[in-house]
Short mmCIF file of C-alpha atoms and ligand atoms in Angstrom, two decimals:
data_model
loop_
_atom_site.label_atom_id
_atom_site.label_comp_id
_atom_site.label_asym_id
_atom_site.label_seq_id
_atom_site.Cartn_x
_atom_site.Cartn_y
_atom_site.Cartn_z
CA MET A 1 1.33 8.84 -13.75
CA GLU A 2 4.53 10.17 -12.25
CA ASN A 3 7.37 7.96 -11.03
CA ILE A 4 9.90 8.42 -8.28
CA ARG A 5 13.45 7.15 -8.81
CA PHE A 6 15.35 5.14 -6.20
CA TYR A 7 19.07 5.53 -5.52
CA ASN A 8 19.60 2.27 -7.46
CA GLY A 9 18.08 3.83 -10.61
CA ASN A 10 14.82 1.83 -10.49
CA GLU A 11 11.51 3.70 -10.61
CA MET A 12 8.18 3.36 -8.79
CA PRO A 13 4.79 4.91 -9.65
CA ILE A 14 4.00 7.60 -7.06
CA VAL A 15 0.34 6.52 -6.67
CA GLY A 16 -0.76 2.93 -6.10
CA LEU A 17 -3.72 0.93 -4.81
CA GLY A 18 -3.77 -0.19 -1.16
CA THR A 19 -5.42 -3.51 -0.25
CA PHE A 20 -5.36 -3.70 3.57
CA ARG A 21 -8.59 -5.04 5.11
CA VAL A 22 -9.77 -6.12 1.66
CA GLU A 23 -10.93 -9.69 2.11
CA ASN A 24 -9.63 -12.48 -0.10
CA ASN A 25 -12.77 -12.59 -2.24
CA ASP A 26 -14.14 -11.51 -5.59
CA GLU A 27 -14.43 -7.88 -4.45
CA CYS A 28 -10.67 -7.88 -3.90
CA LYS A 29 -10.04 -9.36 -7.34
CA ALA A 30 -12.47 -6.89 -8.95
CA SER A 31 -10.92 -3.83 -7.25
CA VAL A 32 -7.40 -4.76 -8.40
CA LYS A 33 -8.65 -5.48 -11.92
CA HIS A 34 -10.59 -2.21 -12.01
CA ALA A 35 -7.55 -0.29 -10.79
CA ILE A 36 -5.38 -1.69 -13.60
CA GLU A 37 -8.11 -0.93 -16.14
CA SER A 38 -8.28 2.63 -14.76
CA GLY A 39 -4.55 3.25 -15.24
CA TYR A 40 -2.99 2.09 -11.95
CA THR A 41 0.28 0.26 -12.47
CA HIS A 42 1.15 -0.10 -8.79
CA ILE A 43 -0.53 -2.41 -6.24
CA ASP A 44 0.40 -2.80 -2.55
CA THR A 45 -0.37 -5.96 -0.57
CA ALA A 46 1.20 -7.99 2.26
CA MET A 47 1.30 -11.56 3.44
CA ILE A 48 -0.57 -10.58 6.61
CA TYR A 49 -3.51 -9.14 4.60
CA GLU A 50 -4.29 -12.74 3.60
CA ASN A 51 -5.44 -11.59 0.17
CA GLU A 52 -2.44 -12.25 -2.04
CA ASP A 53 -4.38 -14.96 -3.96
CA LYS A 54 -7.17 -12.63 -5.02
CA VAL A 55 -4.82 -9.70 -5.58
CA GLY A 56 -2.92 -12.03 -7.93
CA GLU A 57 -6.10 -13.00 -9.76
CA GLY A 58 -7.01 -9.33 -10.14
CA ILE A 59 -3.55 -8.63 -11.55
CA ALA A 60 -3.87 -11.48 -14.06
CA GLU A 61 -7.33 -10.34 -15.16
CA GLY A 62 -6.25 -6.70 -15.35
CA LEU A 63 -3.29 -7.61 -17.53
CA ALA A 64 -5.48 -9.77 -19.78
CA SER A 65 -8.13 -7.07 -20.29
CA THR A 66 -5.69 -4.17 -20.83
CA GLY A 67 -3.00 -5.98 -22.82
CA LEU A 68 -0.38 -4.65 -20.42
CA LYS A 69 2.65 -6.80 -19.56
CA ARG A 70 3.80 -7.88 -16.10
CA SER A 71 6.78 -5.56 -16.54
CA ASP A 72 4.39 -2.59 -16.87
CA LEU A 73 3.28 -3.16 -13.26
CA PHE A 74 4.90 -2.48 -9.90
CA ILE A 75 3.83 -4.99 -7.22
CA THR A 76 4.74 -4.72 -3.54
CA SER A 77 4.31 -7.29 -0.78
CA LYS A 78 5.67 -7.51 2.74
CA LEU A 79 7.45 -9.98 5.00
CA TRP A 80 5.57 -10.54 8.27
CA LEU A 81 7.28 -10.62 11.68
CA ASP A 82 6.62 -14.34 12.19
CA ASP A 83 8.92 -15.02 9.22
CA TYR A 84 11.84 -12.90 10.47
CA GLY A 85 15.33 -14.39 10.51
CA ARG A 86 17.73 -14.60 7.57
CA GLY A 87 17.01 -18.28 7.02
CA ASN A 88 13.24 -17.74 6.70
CA VAL A 89 13.07 -14.83 4.27
CA GLU A 90 13.39 -16.70 0.98
CA ALA A 91 10.70 -19.27 1.82
CA ALA A 92 8.28 -16.51 2.90
CA TYR A 93 9.03 -14.60 -0.31
CA GLU A 94 8.42 -17.69 -2.44
CA THR A 95 5.11 -18.31 -0.64
CA SER A 96 3.96 -14.76 -1.42
CA LEU A 97 5.00 -15.18 -5.07
CA LYS A 98 3.11 -18.45 -5.32
CA LYS A 99 -0.07 -16.92 -3.89
CA LEU A 100 0.23 -13.89 -6.16
CA ASN A 101 1.04 -16.19 -9.09
CA LEU A 102 4.03 -14.00 -9.98
CA ASP A 103 7.66 -14.86 -10.56
CA TYR A 104 9.10 -11.72 -8.96
CA LEU A 105 8.09 -8.70 -6.88
CA ASP A 106 9.08 -5.15 -7.69
CA LEU A 107 9.36 -4.35 -4.00
CA TYR A 108 9.53 -6.52 -0.89
CA LEU A 109 9.32 -4.79 2.49
CA MET A 110 10.10 -5.81 6.05
CA HIS A 111 6.64 -5.01 7.46
CA TRP A 112 7.76 -3.74 10.91
CA PRO A 113 11.11 -3.31 12.65
CA GLY A 114 10.01 -5.56 15.55
CA THR A 115 11.46 -5.35 19.04
CA ASP A 116 14.71 -7.31 18.62
CA GLU A 117 17.44 -5.28 16.89
CA ALA A 118 19.68 -8.30 16.19
CA LEU A 119 16.76 -10.11 14.55
CA MET A 120 15.92 -6.99 12.53
CA ILE A 121 19.47 -6.86 11.14
CA ASP A 122 19.61 -10.61 10.53
CA THR A 123 16.30 -10.43 8.65
CA TRP A 124 17.50 -7.54 6.50
CA GLN A 125 20.48 -9.69 5.52
CA GLY A 126 17.96 -12.22 4.21
CA MET A 127 16.34 -9.41 2.21
CA GLU A 128 19.80 -8.53 0.83
CA ASP A 129 20.28 -12.17 -0.20
CA LEU A 130 17.09 -12.01 -2.29
CA TYR A 131 18.20 -8.76 -3.91
CA LYS A 132 21.74 -9.95 -4.63
CA ASP A 133 20.34 -13.16 -6.18
CA ASN A 134 18.13 -11.00 -8.48
CA LYS A 135 14.98 -12.61 -7.09
CA VAL A 136 13.42 -9.23 -6.22
CA LYS A 137 13.80 -5.87 -7.97
CA ASN A 138 13.95 -3.70 -4.84
CA ILE A 139 14.01 -4.15 -1.07
CA GLY A 140 12.72 -1.75 1.55
CA VAL A 141 11.30 -1.38 5.03
CA SER A 142 8.06 -0.29 6.64
CA ASN A 143 7.34 1.42 9.96
CA PHE A 144 11.01 2.14 10.69
CA ASN A 145 11.71 5.31 12.68
CA VAL A 146 15.00 7.22 12.66
CA GLU A 147 16.54 5.05 15.41
CA HIS A 148 15.66 1.81 13.58
CA LEU A 149 17.16 3.18 10.37
CA GLU A 150 20.31 4.40 12.09
CA ALA A 151 20.86 0.94 13.58
CA LEU A 152 20.16 -0.73 10.23
CA LEU A 153 22.36 1.54 8.12
CA ALA A 154 25.26 1.18 10.55
CA GLN A 155 25.28 -2.60 10.20
CA VAL A 156 24.24 -3.55 6.65
CA SER A 157 25.64 -3.13 3.16
CA ILE A 158 22.51 -2.44 1.06
CA LYS A 159 20.23 0.48 1.97
CA PRO A 160 16.45 0.13 1.77
CA VAL A 161 15.05 2.05 -1.23
CA ILE A 162 11.94 3.15 0.66
CA ASN A 163 10.28 3.28 4.09
CA GLN A 164 6.49 2.84 4.11
CA VAL A 165 5.02 4.60 7.18
CA GLU A 166 1.80 6.16 8.43
CA PHE A 167 1.65 9.68 6.97
CA HIS A 168 -1.16 12.21 6.62
CA PRO A 169 -1.63 15.88 7.59
CA TYR A 170 -2.26 14.92 11.25
CA LEU A 171 1.03 12.95 11.33
CA LEU A 172 3.62 14.93 9.42
CA GLN A 173 6.68 12.84 10.34
CA GLU A 174 8.98 15.83 9.74
CA ALA A 175 12.12 14.49 11.43
CA LEU A 176 11.78 11.14 9.68
CA ARG A 177 11.20 12.80 6.30
CA ARG A 178 14.31 14.97 6.74
CA TYR A 179 16.39 11.93 7.73
CA LEU A 180 15.17 9.89 4.75
CA GLU A 181 15.91 12.77 2.38
CA VAL A 182 19.50 12.99 3.62
CA GLN A 183 19.91 9.22 3.24
CA ASN A 184 18.31 9.27 -0.27
CA ILE A 185 15.65 6.80 0.86
CA HIS A 186 12.10 7.50 -0.33
CA MET A 187 9.04 7.70 1.88
CA GLU A 188 5.72 6.01 1.18
CA SER A 189 2.54 6.77 3.11
CA TRP A 190 0.12 4.22 4.46
CA SER A 191 -3.40 5.14 5.61
CA PRO A 192 -2.95 8.39 3.66
CA LEU A 193 -6.68 9.13 4.05
CA MET A 194 -6.59 8.18 7.75
CA ASN A 195 -9.17 5.53 6.85
CA ALA A 196 -11.32 8.37 5.47
CA GLN A 197 -11.27 10.35 8.78
CA ILE A 198 -9.18 13.19 7.33
CA LEU A 199 -11.74 13.76 4.59
CA ASP A 200 -14.05 15.51 7.08
CA ASP A 201 -11.42 18.04 8.14
CA THR A 202 -12.61 21.63 7.53
CA THR A 203 -9.30 22.84 6.07
CA VAL A 204 -9.12 19.85 3.72
CA LYS A 205 -12.70 20.52 2.60
CA GLU A 206 -11.99 24.24 2.07
CA ILE A 207 -8.97 23.48 -0.10
CA ALA A 208 -10.99 20.90 -2.03
CA GLU A 209 -13.53 23.67 -2.79
CA GLU A 210 -10.74 26.04 -3.88
CA VAL A 211 -9.21 23.57 -6.35
CA GLY A 212 -12.47 21.97 -7.49
CA LYS A 213 -11.39 18.46 -6.43
CA SER A 214 -12.52 16.01 -3.74
CA PRO A 215 -10.95 15.97 -0.24
CA ALA A 216 -9.35 12.58 -1.07
CA GLN A 217 -7.78 14.01 -4.23
CA VAL A 218 -6.40 16.96 -2.21
CA ILE A 219 -4.74 14.60 0.28
CA ILE A 220 -3.32 12.35 -2.43
CA ARG A 221 -2.02 15.40 -4.32
CA TRP A 222 -0.46 16.72 -1.07
CA ASN A 223 1.52 13.46 -0.86
CA VAL A 224 2.62 13.85 -4.49
CA GLU A 225 3.68 17.49 -3.82
CA HIS A 226 5.84 16.18 -0.97
CA GLY A 227 7.35 13.50 -3.25
CA VAL A 228 5.84 10.80 -1.04
CA VAL A 229 4.57 7.59 -2.68
CA VAL A 230 0.89 7.15 -1.75
CA ILE A 231 -1.33 4.05 -1.75
CA PRO A 232 -4.98 4.94 -1.01
CA LYS A 233 -7.18 1.89 -0.54
CA SER A 234 -10.62 1.64 -2.09
CA VAL A 235 -12.87 -1.15 -3.28
CA THR A 236 -15.35 1.35 -4.78
CA PRO A 237 -14.86 1.65 -8.56
CA SER A 238 -15.62 5.41 -8.73
CA ARG A 239 -13.22 6.14 -5.83
CA ILE A 240 -10.49 3.97 -7.34
CA GLU A 241 -10.71 6.18 -10.46
CA GLU A 242 -11.01 9.41 -8.45
CA ASN A 243 -7.90 8.64 -6.38
CA LEU A 244 -5.69 8.37 -9.48
CA ASN A 245 -7.06 11.55 -11.02
CA VAL A 246 -4.61 13.87 -9.27
CA PHE A 247 -2.20 14.83 -12.02
CA ASP A 248 -4.21 17.65 -13.64
CA PHE A 249 -3.90 20.13 -10.77
CA LYS A 250 -1.38 21.43 -8.23
CA LEU A 251 -1.64 22.79 -4.71
CA THR A 252 -0.19 26.22 -3.98
CA THR A 253 2.55 26.69 -1.40
CA THR A 254 -0.05 28.27 0.90
CA GLN A 255 -2.41 25.29 0.54
CA ILE A 256 0.44 22.85 1.25
CA GLU A 257 1.43 24.87 4.33
CA LYS A 258 -2.16 24.91 5.59
CA LEU A 259 -2.28 21.12 5.33
CA ASP A 260 1.16 20.76 6.95
CA ASN A 261 -0.05 22.95 9.82
CA LEU A 262 -2.78 20.43 10.70
CA ASN A 263 -0.08 18.24 12.24
CA GLU A 264 -0.91 16.89 15.71
CA ASP A 265 1.56 13.95 15.67
CA ARG A 266 -1.59 11.81 15.78
CA ARG A 267 -1.43 8.15 14.71
CA ILE A 268 -4.27 5.79 13.88
CA GLY A 269 -1.96 2.77 13.69
CA PRO A 270 0.51 1.31 16.22
CA ASP A 271 3.63 3.19 17.28
CA PRO A 272 6.54 1.21 15.77
CA ILE A 273 8.44 1.38 19.06
CA GLY A 274 7.61 -1.75 21.00
CA TYR A 275 5.27 -3.20 18.36
CA ASN A 276 5.83 -6.92 17.76
CA GLY A 277 2.70 -7.68 15.75
CA HIS A 278 0.31 -8.23 18.62
N1 LIG B 301 2.87 -0.94 6.10
C1 LIG B 301 1.88 -0.94 6.97
O1 LIG B 301 2.06 -1.24 8.16
C2 LIG B 301 0.52 -0.54 6.52
C3 LIG B 301 -0.47 -0.27 7.48
C4 LIG B 301 -1.74 0.12 7.02
C5 LIG B 301 -1.96 0.25 5.65
N2 LIG B 301 -0.99 -0.05 4.72
C6 LIG B 301 -1.21 0.08 3.26
O2 LIG B 301 -1.73 1.39 3.01
C7 LIG B 301 -2.96 1.27 2.31
C8 LIG B 301 -3.87 2.43 2.58
O3 LIG B 301 -4.18 2.54 3.95
P1 LIG B 301 -5.60 2.10 4.57
O4 LIG B 301 -6.20 1.00 3.77
O5 LIG B 301 -5.35 1.83 6.01
O6 LIG B 301 -6.50 3.39 4.53
P2 LIG B 301 -6.75 4.69 3.61
O7 LIG B 301 -6.28 4.48 2.23
O8 LIG B 301 -6.24 5.85 4.40
O9 LIG B 301 -8.35 4.79 3.65
C9 LIG B 301 -9.17 3.81 3.09
C10 LIG B 301 -10.62 4.20 3.39
O10 LIG B 301 -10.95 5.40 2.69
C11 LIG B 301 -12.07 5.16 1.85
N3 LIG B 301 -11.83 5.93 0.59
C12 LIG B 301 -10.91 5.66 -0.35
N4 LIG B 301 -10.97 6.57 -1.33
C13 LIG B 301 -11.95 7.43 -1.01
C14 LIG B 301 -12.50 8.57 -1.65
N5 LIG B 301 -12.01 9.00 -2.81
N6 LIG B 301 -13.53 9.21 -1.04
C15 LIG B 301 -14.01 8.78 0.14
N7 LIG B 301 -13.54 7.71 0.80
C16 LIG B 301 -12.52 7.03 0.22
C17 LIG B 301 -12.12 3.67 1.61
O11 LIG B 301 -13.46 3.23 1.38
P3 LIG B 301 -13.91 2.13 0.27
O12 LIG B 301 -12.83 1.10 0.16
O13 LIG B 301 -15.17 1.60 0.85
O14 LIG B 301 -14.13 2.87 -1.02
C18 LIG B 301 -11.61 3.14 2.94
O15 LIG B 301 -12.64 3.13 3.91
C19 LIG B 301 -3.49 -0.09 2.80
O16 LIG B 301 -4.57 -0.56 2.05
C20 LIG B 301 -2.24 -0.91 2.73
O17 LIG B 301 -1.96 -1.33 1.40
C21 LIG B 301 0.26 -0.42 5.16
#
């Protein structure tokens, strides 16, 4: 596993397990446990996924069966829009911790910028409070575009370490990636497989043939080549293993360019501008 390093010196594993649309049941617990047993040290969840309980049970069982320690793992959760406002952040964080049965998170994200800039800034100040009080290891944002980040950075004292956004070869996010690079803020991709839609792309399949890997592995490796943290979701044991097995090959510059050239600025999720959670 490779790590990326934040501006604050902390590190994050570049590949993790996504858990969106994984119901709060034994399949959720089993997928998280299987991921940890397969070598994943990074799990991504959110309050709004309503599965933090079972993710937490999977973490506990994975630690017990591997002998790993909590400090070997990197766990992310996210603050939902209904809990925005400086005065609400700590209680929401504590609720997530309780459900996950953890005493800290490695990364806590503001899930969306929302539609009220003053509330966005006020909420980030609540995130800063958590960080300054050493309750959370790192704080970041999700679904922020350049304008949201410009407004945030102009008004706050602690920068986010990362911005988790939709990213795949059909949505290259070039301007945002350049901006983040200049600001020394990392990027993390959600729906990296486009909910499996990108796996049927002819170019992706051709490159998979060339490198002797699966289309999913090619896409995950493409994220790694771009230095983007990537969190493919799967509840299928063989796919969970497959998605981590991306560190024994590289893509050539030509293959990376071919994938970059698939860009159509096409989203499968909401556009952050104007999105308030509904
Ligand atoms: N911050 C945000 O607003 C936000 C939004 C969306 C997602 N996320 C995060 O990003 C994570 C990933 O995104 P996502 O869940 O939307 O979708 P995704 O990872 O792009 O795709 C998941 C789909 O691909 C399938 N799949 C996984 N590995 C595969 C493989 N090797 N071969 C073939 N099919 C494979 C899965 O099937 P099976 O599970 O049936 O194997 C599932 O149907 C989420 O789980 C969540 O943690 C964040």
